[in-house]
PDB file of C-alpha atoms and ligand atoms in Angstrom:
ATOM      1  CA  MET J   1     -65.401 -43.470  38.097  1.00 43.00           C
ATOM      2  CA  SER J   2     -62.889 -46.205  37.411  1.00 45.00           C
ATOM      3  CA  GLN J   3     -62.963 -47.878  33.995  1.00 49.00           C
ATOM      4  CA  SER J   4     -62.198 -51.485  33.178  1.00 49.00           C
ATOM      5  CA  ASN J   5     -58.472 -52.021  32.950  1.00 53.00           C
ATOM      6  CA  PRO J   6     -56.442 -54.455  30.806  1.00 53.00           C
ATOM      7  CA  PRO J   7     -56.634 -56.829  29.083  1.00 52.00           C
ATOM      8  CA  SER J   8     -59.847 -55.457  27.548  1.00 74.00           C
ATOM      9  CA  GLN J   9     -58.108 -52.330  26.241  1.00 95.00           C
ATOM     10  CA  VAL J  10     -56.633 -52.244  22.749  1.00 98.00           C
ATOM     11  CA  CYS J  11     -53.667 -49.881  22.354  1.00 98.00           C
ATOM     12  CA  LEU J  12     -52.273 -48.557  19.083  1.00 98.00           C
ATOM     13  CA  VAL J  13     -48.667 -47.354  19.328  1.00 99.00           C
ATOM     14  CA  THR J  14     -47.374 -45.676  16.170  1.00 99.00           C
ATOM     15  CA  GLY J  15     -43.653 -45.977  15.462  1.00 98.00           C
ATOM     16  CA  ALA J  16     -43.202 -48.971  17.764  1.00 98.00           C
ATOM     17  CA  SER J  17     -40.465 -50.642  15.729  1.00 98.00           C
ATOM     18  CA  ARG J  18     -37.666 -48.737  17.484  1.00 98.00           C
ATOM     19  CA  GLY J  19     -36.764 -46.393  20.305  1.00 98.00           C
ATOM     20  CA  ILE J  20     -39.381 -44.836  22.553  1.00 98.00           C
ATOM     21  CA  GLY J  21     -42.383 -46.361  20.750  1.00 98.00           C
ATOM     22  CA  ASN J  22     -40.901 -49.821  21.101  1.00 98.00           C
ATOM     23  CA  ALA J  23     -40.401 -49.323  24.841  1.00 98.00           C
ATOM     24  CA  ILE J  24     -43.981 -48.011  25.169  1.00 99.00           C
ATOM     25  CA  ALA J  25     -45.413 -51.012  23.308  1.00 98.00           C
ATOM     26  CA  LEU J  26     -43.491 -53.454  25.505  1.00 98.00           C
ATOM     27  CA  GLU J  27     -44.349 -51.611  28.739  1.00 98.00           C
ATOM     28  CA  LEU J  28     -48.074 -51.627  27.892  1.00 98.00           C
ATOM     29  CA  ALA J  29     -47.840 -55.309  26.918  1.00 98.00           C
ATOM     30  CA  ARG J  30     -46.116 -56.074  30.243  1.00 97.00           C
ATOM     31  CA  ARG J  31     -49.043 -54.393  31.999  1.00 97.00           C
ATOM     32  CA  GLY J  32     -51.532 -56.662  30.227  1.00 96.00           C
ATOM     33  CA  TYR J  33     -52.891 -54.444  27.461  1.00 97.00           C
ATOM     34  CA  THR J  34     -53.457 -55.688  23.934  1.00 98.00           C
ATOM     35  CA  VAL J  35     -50.901 -53.823  21.829  1.00 98.00           C
ATOM     36  CA  ILE J  36     -50.690 -53.054  18.135  1.00 98.00           C
ATOM     37  CA  GLY J  37     -47.272 -51.580  17.412  1.00 98.00           C
ATOM     38  CA  THR J  38     -46.551 -50.116  13.992  1.00 98.00           C
ATOM     39  CA  GLY J  39     -43.430 -49.728  11.885  1.00 98.00           C
ATOM     40  CA  THR J  40     -43.039 -48.529   8.312  1.00 98.00           C
ATOM     41  CA  SER J  41     -41.391 -51.775   7.136  1.00 98.00           C
ATOM     42  CA  THR J  42     -42.461 -55.409   7.162  1.00 98.00           C
ATOM     43  CA  ALA J  43     -39.274 -56.294   9.068  1.00 98.00           C
ATOM     44  CA  GLY J  44     -40.072 -53.693  11.751  1.00 98.00           C
ATOM     45  CA  ALA J  45     -43.659 -54.910  12.115  1.00 98.00           C
ATOM     46  CA  GLU J  46     -42.526 -58.538  12.292  1.00 98.00           C
ATOM     47  CA  ARG J  47     -40.019 -57.679  15.017  1.00 98.00           C
ATOM     48  CA  VAL J  48     -42.817 -56.129  17.091  1.00 98.00           C
ATOM     49  CA  THR J  49     -44.958 -59.243  16.569  1.00 98.00           C
ATOM     50  CA  SER J  50     -42.155 -61.513  17.810  1.00 98.00           C
ATOM     51  CA  GLN J  51     -41.390 -59.271  20.786  1.00 98.00           C
ATOM     52  CA  LEU J  52     -45.056 -59.293  21.832  1.00 98.00           C
ATOM     53  CA  LYS J  53     -45.236 -63.041  21.350  1.00 98.00           C
ATOM     54  CA  ALA J  54     -42.089 -63.552  23.443  1.00 98.00           C
ATOM     55  CA  ALA J  55     -43.661 -61.401  26.174  1.00 97.00           C
ATOM     56  CA  GLY J  56     -46.799 -63.568  26.079  1.00 97.00           C
ATOM     57  CA  ALA J  57     -48.836 -60.488  25.156  1.00 97.00           C
ATOM     58  CA  GLN J  58     -51.937 -60.041  23.028  1.00 96.00           C
ATOM     59  CA  GLY J  59     -51.524 -58.042  19.820  1.00 98.00           C
ATOM     60  CA  ARG J  60     -49.144 -57.774  16.898  1.00 98.00           C
ATOM     61  CA  GLY J  61     -47.019 -55.535  14.763  1.00 98.00           C
ATOM     62  CA  ALA J  62     -48.493 -53.751  11.738  1.00 98.00           C
ATOM     63  CA  VAL J  63     -47.013 -51.966   8.744  1.00 98.00           C
ATOM     64  CA  LEU J  64     -48.121 -48.341   8.723  1.00 98.00           C
ATOM     65  CA  ASP J  65     -46.802 -45.146   7.204  1.00 98.00           C
ATOM     66  CA  ILE J  66     -48.842 -42.557   9.068  1.00 98.00           C
ATOM     67  CA  THR J  67     -48.399 -40.028   6.268  1.00 98.00           C
ATOM     68  CA  ASP J  68     -50.630 -42.250   4.114  1.00 98.00           C
ATOM     69  CA  PRO J  69     -54.237 -41.549   5.214  1.00 98.00           C
ATOM     70  CA  GLU J  70     -55.663 -44.507   3.271  1.00 98.00           C
ATOM     71  CA  GLN J  71     -53.254 -46.947   4.868  1.00 98.00           C
ATOM     72  CA  SER J  72     -54.019 -45.455   8.290  1.00 98.00           C
ATOM     73  CA  GLU J  73     -57.726 -46.016   7.719  1.00 98.00           C
ATOM     74  CA  SER J  74     -57.292 -49.595   6.537  1.00 98.00           C
ATOM     75  CA  VAL J  75     -54.930 -50.562   9.381  1.00 98.00           C
ATOM     76  CA  ILE J  76     -57.189 -49.056  12.048  1.00 98.00           C
ATOM     77  CA  THR J  77     -60.283 -50.713  10.564  1.00 98.00           C
ATOM     78  CA  GLU J  78     -58.467 -54.059  10.347  1.00 98.00           C
ATOM     79  CA  VAL J  79     -57.208 -53.848  13.938  1.00 98.00           C
ATOM     80  CA  ALA J  80     -60.676 -52.979  15.237  1.00 97.00           C
ATOM     81  CA  GLY J  81     -62.131 -55.971  13.377  1.00 97.00           C
ATOM     82  CA  GLU J  82     -59.490 -58.305  14.782  1.00 97.00           C
ATOM     83  CA  PHE J  83     -59.128 -57.100  18.394  1.00 97.00           C
ATOM     84  CA  GLY J  84     -61.997 -54.668  19.011  1.00 97.00           C
ATOM     85  CA  PRO J  85     -62.031 -50.874  18.890  1.00 97.00           C
ATOM     86  CA  ILE J  86     -58.866 -49.012  19.823  1.00 98.00           C
ATOM     87  CA  SER J  87     -59.308 -47.378  23.219  1.00 98.00           C
ATOM     88  CA  VAL J  88     -55.718 -46.210  23.756  1.00 98.00           C
ATOM     89  CA  LEU J  89     -53.830 -44.268  21.089  1.00 98.00           C
ATOM     90  CA  ILE J  90     -50.166 -43.398  21.480  1.00 99.00           C
ATOM     91  CA  ASN J  91     -49.171 -40.934  18.739  1.00 99.00           C
ATOM     92  CA  ASN J  92     -45.441 -41.612  18.941  1.00 98.00           C
ATOM     93  CA  ALA J  93     -44.081 -41.864  15.378  1.00 98.00           C
ATOM     94  CA  GLY J  94     -41.942 -38.869  14.526  1.00 98.00           C
ATOM     95  CA  VAL J  95     -39.004 -37.671  12.468  1.00 98.00           C
ATOM     96  CA  THR J  96     -36.359 -34.956  12.527  1.00 97.00           C
ATOM     97  CA  GLU J  97     -35.001 -33.113   9.475  1.00 97.00           C
ATOM     98  CA  ASP J  98     -32.722 -30.599  11.149  1.00 96.00           C
ATOM     99  CA  ASN J  99     -31.367 -27.502   9.451  1.00 97.00           C
ATOM    100  CA  LEU J 100     -31.044 -23.801  10.085  1.00 98.00           C
ATOM    101  CA  LEU J 101     -34.111 -22.070   8.687  1.00 98.00           C
ATOM    102  CA  MET J 102     -32.012 -20.168   6.137  1.00 98.00           C
ATOM    103  CA  ARG J 103     -30.886 -23.508   4.687  1.00 98.00           C
ATOM    104  CA  MET J 104     -34.019 -25.557   5.260  1.00 98.00           C
ATOM    105  CA  LYS J 105     -35.584 -27.039   2.156  1.00 98.00           C
ATOM    106  CA  PRO J 106     -39.375 -26.926   1.803  1.00 98.00           C
ATOM    107  CA  SER J 107     -39.262 -30.750   1.675  1.00 98.00           C
ATOM    108  CA  GLN J 108     -37.632 -30.862   5.132  1.00 98.00           C
ATOM    109  CA  TRP J 109     -40.294 -28.560   6.537  1.00 98.00           C
ATOM    110  CA  GLU J 110     -43.113 -30.512   4.913  1.00 98.00           C
ATOM    111  CA  LYS J 111     -41.892 -33.979   5.862  1.00 98.00           C
ATOM    112  CA  THR J 112     -41.526 -32.998   9.521  1.00 98.00           C
ATOM    113  CA  LEU J 113     -44.837 -31.186   9.803  1.00 99.00           C
ATOM    114  CA  THR J 114     -46.710 -33.877   7.859  1.00 98.00           C
ATOM    115  CA  THR J 115     -45.310 -36.792   9.854  1.00 98.00           C
ATOM    116  CA  ASN J 116     -45.278 -35.223  13.310  1.00 98.00           C
ATOM    117  CA  LEU J 117     -48.454 -33.136  13.199  1.00 98.00           C
ATOM    118  CA  ALA J 118     -50.748 -33.584  10.190  1.00 98.00           C
ATOM    119  CA  SER J 119     -50.698 -37.380  10.488  1.00 98.00           C
ATOM    120  CA  VAL J 120     -51.698 -37.131  14.136  1.00 99.00           C
ATOM    121  CA  PHE J 121     -54.847 -35.332  13.002  1.00 98.00           C
ATOM    122  CA  VAL J 122     -55.663 -38.203  10.622  1.00 98.00           C
ATOM    123  CA  VAL J 123     -54.869 -41.113  12.962  1.00 98.00           C
ATOM    124  CA  THR J 124     -56.571 -39.535  15.979  1.00 98.00           C
ATOM    125  CA  LYS J 125     -59.742 -38.787  14.047  1.00 98.00           C
ATOM    126  CA  LEU J 126     -59.883 -42.372  12.830  1.00 98.00           C
ATOM    127  CA  CYS J 127     -59.602 -43.712  16.401  1.00 98.00           C
ATOM    128  CA  LEU J 128     -62.027 -41.244  17.966  1.00 98.00           C
ATOM    129  CA  LYS J 129     -65.218 -42.806  16.660  1.00 95.00           C
ATOM    130  CA  GLY J 130     -64.687 -46.013  18.643  1.00 96.00           C
ATOM    131  CA  MET J 131     -63.638 -44.135  21.779  1.00 97.00           C
ATOM    132  CA  THR J 132     -66.633 -41.815  21.589  1.00 97.00           C
ATOM    133  CA  LYS J 133     -68.973 -44.771  21.210  1.00 97.00           C
ATOM    134  CA  ALA J 134     -67.353 -46.520  24.185  1.00 96.00           C
ATOM    135  CA  ARG J 135     -67.355 -43.243  26.124  1.00 97.00           C
ATOM    136  CA  TYR J 136     -63.804 -44.095  27.104  1.00 97.00           C
ATOM    137  CA  GLY J 137     -60.373 -43.431  25.685  1.00 98.00           C
ATOM    138  CA  ARG J 138     -56.804 -42.397  26.298  1.00 98.00           C
ATOM    139  CA  ILE J 139     -54.767 -40.401  23.782  1.00 98.00           C
ATOM    140  CA  ILE J 140     -51.104 -39.626  24.469  1.00 99.00           C
ATOM    141  CA  ASN J 141     -49.117 -37.465  22.048  1.00 99.00           C
ATOM    142  CA  LEU J 142     -45.326 -37.514  22.040  1.00 99.00           C
ATOM    143  CA  SER J 143     -44.248 -33.889  22.029  1.00 98.00           C
ATOM    144  CA  SER J 144     -40.729 -32.761  22.989  1.00 98.00           C
ATOM    145  CA  VAL J 145     -38.954 -30.414  25.350  1.00 98.00           C
ATOM    146  CA  VAL J 146     -37.962 -28.358  22.291  1.00 97.00           C
ATOM    147  CA  GLY J 147     -41.653 -27.711  21.589  1.00 98.00           C
ATOM    148  CA  ALA J 148     -41.563 -25.640  24.776  1.00 97.00           C
ATOM    149  CA  THR J 149     -38.033 -24.211  24.663  1.00 97.00           C
ATOM    150  CA  GLY J 150     -37.228 -24.001  20.938  1.00 97.00           C
ATOM    151  CA  ASN J 151     -33.930 -25.260  19.544  1.00 95.00           C
ATOM    152  CA  ALA J 152     -31.690 -23.708  16.913  1.00 96.00           C
ATOM    153  CA  GLY J 153     -31.675 -25.915  13.820  1.00 96.00           C
ATOM    154  CA  GLN J 154     -35.093 -27.385  14.580  1.00 97.00           C
ATOM    155  CA  THR J 155     -37.691 -24.762  13.570  1.00 98.00           C
ATOM    156  CA  ASN J 156     -39.659 -27.463  11.744  1.00 98.00           C
ATOM    157  CA  TYR J 157     -39.441 -30.060  14.517  1.00 98.00           C
ATOM    158  CA  ALA J 158     -40.091 -27.573  17.347  1.00 98.00           C
ATOM    159  CA  ALA J 159     -43.085 -26.141  15.468  1.00 99.00           C
ATOM    160  CA  SER J 160     -44.530 -29.630  15.023  1.00 99.00           C
ATOM    161  CA  LYS J 161     -44.002 -30.495  18.682  1.00 98.00           C
ATOM    162  CA  ALA J 162     -45.407 -27.166  19.924  1.00 98.00           C
ATOM    163  CA  GLY J 163     -48.338 -27.733  17.558  1.00 99.00           C
ATOM    164  CA  LEU J 164     -48.983 -31.064  19.255  1.00 99.00           C
ATOM    165  CA  ILE J 165     -49.312 -29.296  22.597  1.00 98.00           C
ATOM    166  CA  GLY J 166     -52.029 -26.980  21.243  1.00 98.00           C
ATOM    167  CA  PHE J 167     -53.700 -29.968  19.601  1.00 99.00           C
ATOM    168  CA  THR J 168     -53.601 -31.917  22.880  1.00 99.00           C
ATOM    169  CA  LYS J 169     -55.145 -29.150  24.976  1.00 99.00           C
ATOM    170  CA  SER J 170     -57.847 -28.276  22.442  1.00 99.00           C
ATOM    171  CA  LEU J 171     -58.893 -31.879  21.867  1.00 99.00           C
ATOM    172  CA  ALA J 172     -58.889 -32.533  25.622  1.00 99.00           C
ATOM    173  CA  LEU J 173     -61.475 -29.745  25.973  1.00 98.00           C
ATOM    174  CA  GLU J 174     -63.562 -31.082  23.089  1.00 98.00           C
ATOM    175  CA  ILE J 175     -63.862 -34.672  24.295  1.00 98.00           C
ATOM    176  CA  ALA J 176     -63.542 -34.648  28.088  1.00 98.00           C
ATOM    177  CA  SER J 177     -67.317 -35.064  28.385  1.00 98.00           C
ATOM    178  CA  ARG J 178     -67.012 -38.363  26.482  1.00 98.00           C
ATOM    179  CA  GLY J 179     -64.682 -39.874  29.090  1.00 98.00           C
ATOM    180  CA  ILE J 180     -61.639 -39.496  26.850  1.00 98.00           C
ATOM    181  CA  THR J 181     -58.440 -37.962  28.207  1.00 98.00           C
ATOM    182  CA  VAL J 182     -55.795 -36.388  25.974  1.00 99.00           C
ATOM    183  CA  ASN J 183     -52.316 -35.655  27.263  1.00 99.00           C
ATOM    184  CA  ALA J 184     -48.838 -35.056  25.913  1.00 99.00           C
ATOM    185  CA  VAL J 185     -45.523 -36.398  27.112  1.00 99.00           C
ATOM    186  CA  ALA J 186     -42.562 -34.149  26.334  1.00 98.00           C
ATOM    187  CA  PRO J 187     -39.301 -36.089  26.480  1.00 98.00           C
ATOM    188  CA  GLY J 188     -35.956 -34.384  26.925  1.00 97.00           C
ATOM    189  CA  PHE J 189     -32.948 -36.037  25.293  1.00 96.00           C
ATOM    190  CA  ILE J 190     -33.494 -39.775  25.103  1.00 97.00           C
ATOM    191  CA  ASP J 191     -30.973 -42.365  23.989  1.00 95.00           C
ATOM    192  CA  THR J 192     -32.460 -43.597  20.671  1.00 95.00           C
ATOM    193  CA  ASP J 193     -31.548 -43.601  16.969  1.00 94.00           C
ATOM    194  CA  MET J 194     -32.939 -40.054  16.821  1.00 92.00           C
ATOM    195  CA  THR J 195     -30.197 -38.721  19.120  1.00 90.00           C
ATOM    196  CA  SER J 196     -27.424 -41.180  18.252  1.00 88.00           C
ATOM    197  CA  GLU J 197     -26.088 -38.917  15.526  1.00 79.00           C
ATOM    198  CA  LEU J 198     -25.148 -36.166  17.975  1.00 79.00           C
ATOM    199  CA  ALA J 199     -21.458 -35.271  17.870  1.00 79.00           C
ATOM    200  CA  GLU J 200     -19.455 -36.116  21.020  1.00 82.00           C
ATOM    201  CA  GLY J 201     -19.050 -32.407  21.885  1.00 84.00           C
ATOM    202  CA  GLN J 202     -22.773 -31.783  21.507  1.00 81.00           C
ATOM    203  CA  ARG J 203     -23.560 -34.794  23.703  1.00 84.00           C
ATOM    204  CA  GLY J 204     -21.181 -33.523  26.399  1.00 88.00           C
ATOM    205  CA  ARG J 205     -22.799 -30.064  26.390  1.00 87.00           C
ATOM    206  CA  LEU J 206     -26.227 -31.659  26.611  1.00 86.00           C
ATOM    207  CA  LEU J 207     -25.250 -33.762  29.597  1.00 90.00           C
ATOM    208  CA  GLU J 208     -24.055 -30.632  31.373  1.00 93.00           C
ATOM    209  CA  ALA J 209     -27.543 -29.158  30.878  1.00 92.00           C
ATOM    210  CA  ILE J 210     -29.281 -32.179  32.431  1.00 96.00           C
ATOM    211  CA  PRO J 211     -29.403 -31.982  36.248  1.00 96.00           C
ATOM    212  CA  LEU J 212     -29.834 -35.764  36.532  1.00 96.00           C
ATOM    213  CA  ALA J 213     -26.629 -36.035  34.445  1.00 94.00           C
ATOM    214  CA  ARG J 214     -27.684 -38.731  32.018  1.00 95.00           C
ATOM    215  CA  LEU J 215     -29.586 -39.080  28.779  1.00 95.00           C
ATOM    216  CA  GLY J 216     -33.026 -40.569  29.351  1.00 97.00           C
ATOM    217  CA  GLN J 217     -33.734 -44.147  28.380  1.00 98.00           C
ATOM    218  CA  PRO J 218     -36.786 -45.065  26.264  1.00 98.00           C
ATOM    219  CA  GLU J 219     -38.147 -46.900  29.333  1.00 98.00           C
ATOM    220  CA  ASP J 220     -38.197 -43.601  31.284  1.00 98.00           C
ATOM    221  CA  ILE J 221     -40.705 -42.297  28.755  1.00 98.00           C
ATOM    222  CA  ALA J 222     -42.607 -45.571  28.478  1.00 99.00           C
ATOM    223  CA  LYS J 223     -43.332 -45.580  32.215  1.00 98.00           C
ATOM    224  CA  ALA J 224     -44.676 -42.003  32.089  1.00 98.00           C
ATOM    225  CA  VAL J 225     -46.900 -42.909  29.137  1.00 99.00           C
ATOM    226  CA  ALA J 226     -48.149 -46.063  30.867  1.00 98.00           C
ATOM    227  CA  PHE J 227     -49.062 -43.977  33.920  1.00 98.00           C
ATOM    228  CA  LEU J 228     -51.143 -41.584  31.795  1.00 98.00           C
ATOM    229  CA  VAL J 229     -52.871 -44.576  30.201  1.00 98.00           C
ATOM    230  CA  SER J 230     -53.657 -46.168  33.564  1.00 97.00           C
ATOM    231  CA  ASP J 231     -56.706 -45.611  35.761  1.00 97.00           C
ATOM    232  CA  ASP J 232     -54.407 -43.773  38.192  1.00 97.00           C
ATOM    233  CA  ALA J 233     -54.401 -40.896  35.682  1.00 98.00           C
ATOM    234  CA  SER J 234     -58.145 -40.813  35.047  1.00 98.00           C
ATOM    235  CA  TYR J 235     -58.460 -37.200  36.347  1.00 98.00           C
ATOM    236  CA  ILE J 236     -55.564 -35.877  34.253  1.00 98.00           C
ATOM    237  CA  THR J 237     -56.339 -34.348  30.873  1.00 99.00           C
ATOM    238  CA  GLY J 238     -54.951 -31.578  28.679  1.00 98.00           C
ATOM    239  CA  GLN J 239     -51.572 -31.758  30.403  1.00 98.00           C
ATOM    240  CA  VAL J 240     -47.994 -31.894  29.208  1.00 98.00           C
ATOM    241  CA  LEU J 241     -45.835 -34.221  31.285  1.00 98.00           C
ATOM    242  CA  HIS J 242     -42.177 -33.220  30.926  1.00 98.00           C
ATOM    243  CA  VAL J 243     -39.781 -36.136  31.344  1.00 98.00           C
ATOM    244  CA  ASN J 244     -36.313 -34.702  30.894  1.00 98.00           C
ATOM    245  CA  GLY J 245     -34.032 -35.241  33.882  1.00 98.00           C
ATOM    246  CA  GLY J 246     -34.707 -31.671  34.987  1.00 97.00           C
ATOM    247  CA  MET J 247     -33.214 -29.962  31.923  1.00 95.00           C
ATOM    248  CA  TYR J 248     -36.329 -27.804  31.605  1.00 94.00           C
ATOM    249  CA  MET J 249     -38.807 -27.053  34.353  1.00 91.00           C
ATOM    250  CA  SER J 250     -42.146 -25.816  33.062  1.00 80.00           C
ATOM    251  CA  SER J 251     -44.229 -23.546  35.259  1.00 72.00           C
TER     252      SER J 251
HETATM  253  P1  NAP Y   1     -36.729 -43.117  16.482  1.00 56.13           P
HETATM  254  O1  NAP Y   1     -35.840 -43.987  17.306  1.00 56.13           O
HETATM  255  O2  NAP Y   1     -36.153 -42.371  15.337  1.00 56.13           O
HETATM  256  O3  NAP Y   1     -37.977 -44.002  15.986  1.00 56.13           O
HETATM  257  C1  NAP Y   1     -38.966 -43.393  15.205  1.00 56.13           C
HETATM  258  C2  NAP Y   1     -40.135 -44.330  15.029  1.00 56.13           C
HETATM  259  O4  NAP Y   1     -41.119 -43.649  14.240  1.00 56.13           O
HETATM  260  C3  NAP Y   1     -39.761 -45.599  14.273  1.00 56.13           C
HETATM  261  O5  NAP Y   1     -40.513 -46.675  14.789  1.00 56.13           O
HETATM  262  C4  NAP Y   1     -40.164 -45.280  12.852  1.00 56.13           C
HETATM  263  O6  NAP Y   1     -40.507 -46.429  12.071  1.00 56.13           O
HETATM  264  C5  NAP Y   1     -41.410 -44.450  13.097  1.00 56.13           C
HETATM  265  N1  NAP Y   1     -41.750 -43.620  11.948  1.00 56.13           N
HETATM  266  C6  NAP Y   1     -40.986 -42.692  11.310  1.00 56.13           C
HETATM  267  N2  NAP Y   1     -41.657 -42.167  10.272  1.00 56.13           N
HETATM  268  C7  NAP Y   1     -42.872 -42.766  10.247  1.00 56.13           C
HETATM  269  C8  NAP Y   1     -44.008 -42.675   9.413  1.00 56.13           C
HETATM  270  N3  NAP Y   1     -44.048 -41.851   8.357  1.00 56.13           N
HETATM  271  N4  NAP Y   1     -45.071 -43.469   9.663  1.00 56.13           N
HETATM  272  C9  NAP Y   1     -45.061 -44.304  10.706  1.00 56.13           C
HETATM  273  N5  NAP Y   1     -44.004 -44.470  11.538  1.00 56.13           N
HETATM  274  C10 NAP Y   1     -42.933 -43.694  11.304  1.00 56.13           C
HETATM  275  O7  NAP Y   1     -37.435 -41.994  17.389  1.00 56.13           O
HETATM  276  P2  NAP Y   1     -37.560 -41.900  18.983  1.00 56.13           P
HETATM  277  O8  NAP Y   1     -36.375 -41.203  19.498  1.00 56.13           O
HETATM  278  O9  NAP Y   1     -37.962 -43.202  19.548  1.00 56.13           O
HETATM  279  O10 NAP Y   1     -38.782 -40.849  19.077  1.00 56.13           O
HETATM  280  C11 NAP Y   1     -40.124 -41.258  19.258  1.00 56.13           C
HETATM  281  C12 NAP Y   1     -40.987 -40.015  19.469  1.00 56.13           C
HETATM  282  O11 NAP Y   1     -40.511 -39.282  20.590  1.00 56.13           O
HETATM  283  C13 NAP Y   1     -40.946 -39.052  18.289  1.00 56.13           C
HETATM  284  O12 NAP Y   1     -42.193 -38.441  18.113  1.00 56.13           O
HETATM  285  C14 NAP Y   1     -39.924 -38.019  18.734  1.00 56.13           C
HETATM  286  O13 NAP Y   1     -40.109 -36.794  18.089  1.00 56.13           O
HETATM  287  C15 NAP Y   1     -40.209 -37.960  20.210  1.00 56.13           C
HETATM  288  N6  NAP Y   1     -39.067 -37.442  20.971  1.00 56.13           N
HETATM  289  C16 NAP Y   1     -37.864 -38.089  20.978  1.00 56.13           C
HETATM  290  C17 NAP Y   1     -36.814 -37.557  21.723  1.00 56.13           C
HETATM  291  C18 NAP Y   1     -35.459 -38.206  21.794  1.00 56.13           C
HETATM  292  O14 NAP Y   1     -34.557 -37.615  22.417  1.00 56.13           O
HETATM  293  N7  NAP Y   1     -35.241 -39.375  21.223  1.00 56.13           N
HETATM  294  C19 NAP Y   1     -37.001 -36.373  22.430  1.00 56.13           C
HETATM  295  C20 NAP Y   1     -38.224 -35.756  22.398  1.00 56.13           C
HETATM  296  C21 NAP Y   1     -39.256 -36.291  21.662  1.00 56.13           C
HETATM  297  P3  NAP Y   1     -39.378 -47.240  11.192  1.00 56.13           P
HETATM  298  O15 NAP Y   1     -38.579 -48.028  12.183  1.00 56.13           O
HETATM  299  O16 NAP Y   1     -40.179 -48.070  10.291  1.00 56.13           O
HETATM  300  O17 NAP Y   1     -38.562 -46.191  10.513  1.00 56.13           O
END
């Protein structure tokens, strides 16, 4: 059965100050949702607030380091008090700390796994109470193509992104009966700060591996996420939507 659509839905987008998260926040705002977009700095949060204001959207930016469980709890409680319970959660914030395993420091492993996976456990749990009560919710986790394929130099990152896929499918099974869907979007190589440090040669080789012959834009991912949030996707749960220009075709 169809659920009420925007503007009654409150969306939390983590890591909305830049890149893919920023495009997701603006796409959801354009579609009429109330959007809370987080960044780790005051400047990042303020930029999100002004972007939402300029778009005539409901919502605001918020400062949040998702590796801080207490801050996550206080931000989510504050948002719920101000706008109503969060019904759409986009777990987007993520980091890379690339290195070959033989050279990887424990701190690089820990930072990546804590930010990309452990924090998703904390933030999702905090949002679930409201969704369960409303018997409605949408959770989208940003995985990655490398979570499915692996990538030399990214054992930490690929493990975190593969972990998110297992998390997505298991949680989807646990809460489907409550009217909450849980899906993952697995981007390929998207033109953001995260990929801007690639050497020219590496970029060229990557392009050769992408049948659609271009890096993805953050908006390509935002549109896929917005679809999974929409009522059009109400019968889709526990799935991984690969958005990668054809560079990897899952079975
Ligand atoms: P990005 O441009 O590097 O932006 C990362 C975002 O995450 C920023 O808003 C950043 O906030 C936030 N963030 C980082 N650490 C955080 C923390 N501890 N707490 C809260 N927020 C934090 O990354 P992106 O390329 O847009 O990637 C977004 C997501 O898509 C990530 O999960 C990434 O793994 C995934 N992904 C990206 C690609 C790609 O090719 N770009 C491919 C596959 C998957 P600040 O601005 O405050 O630092």
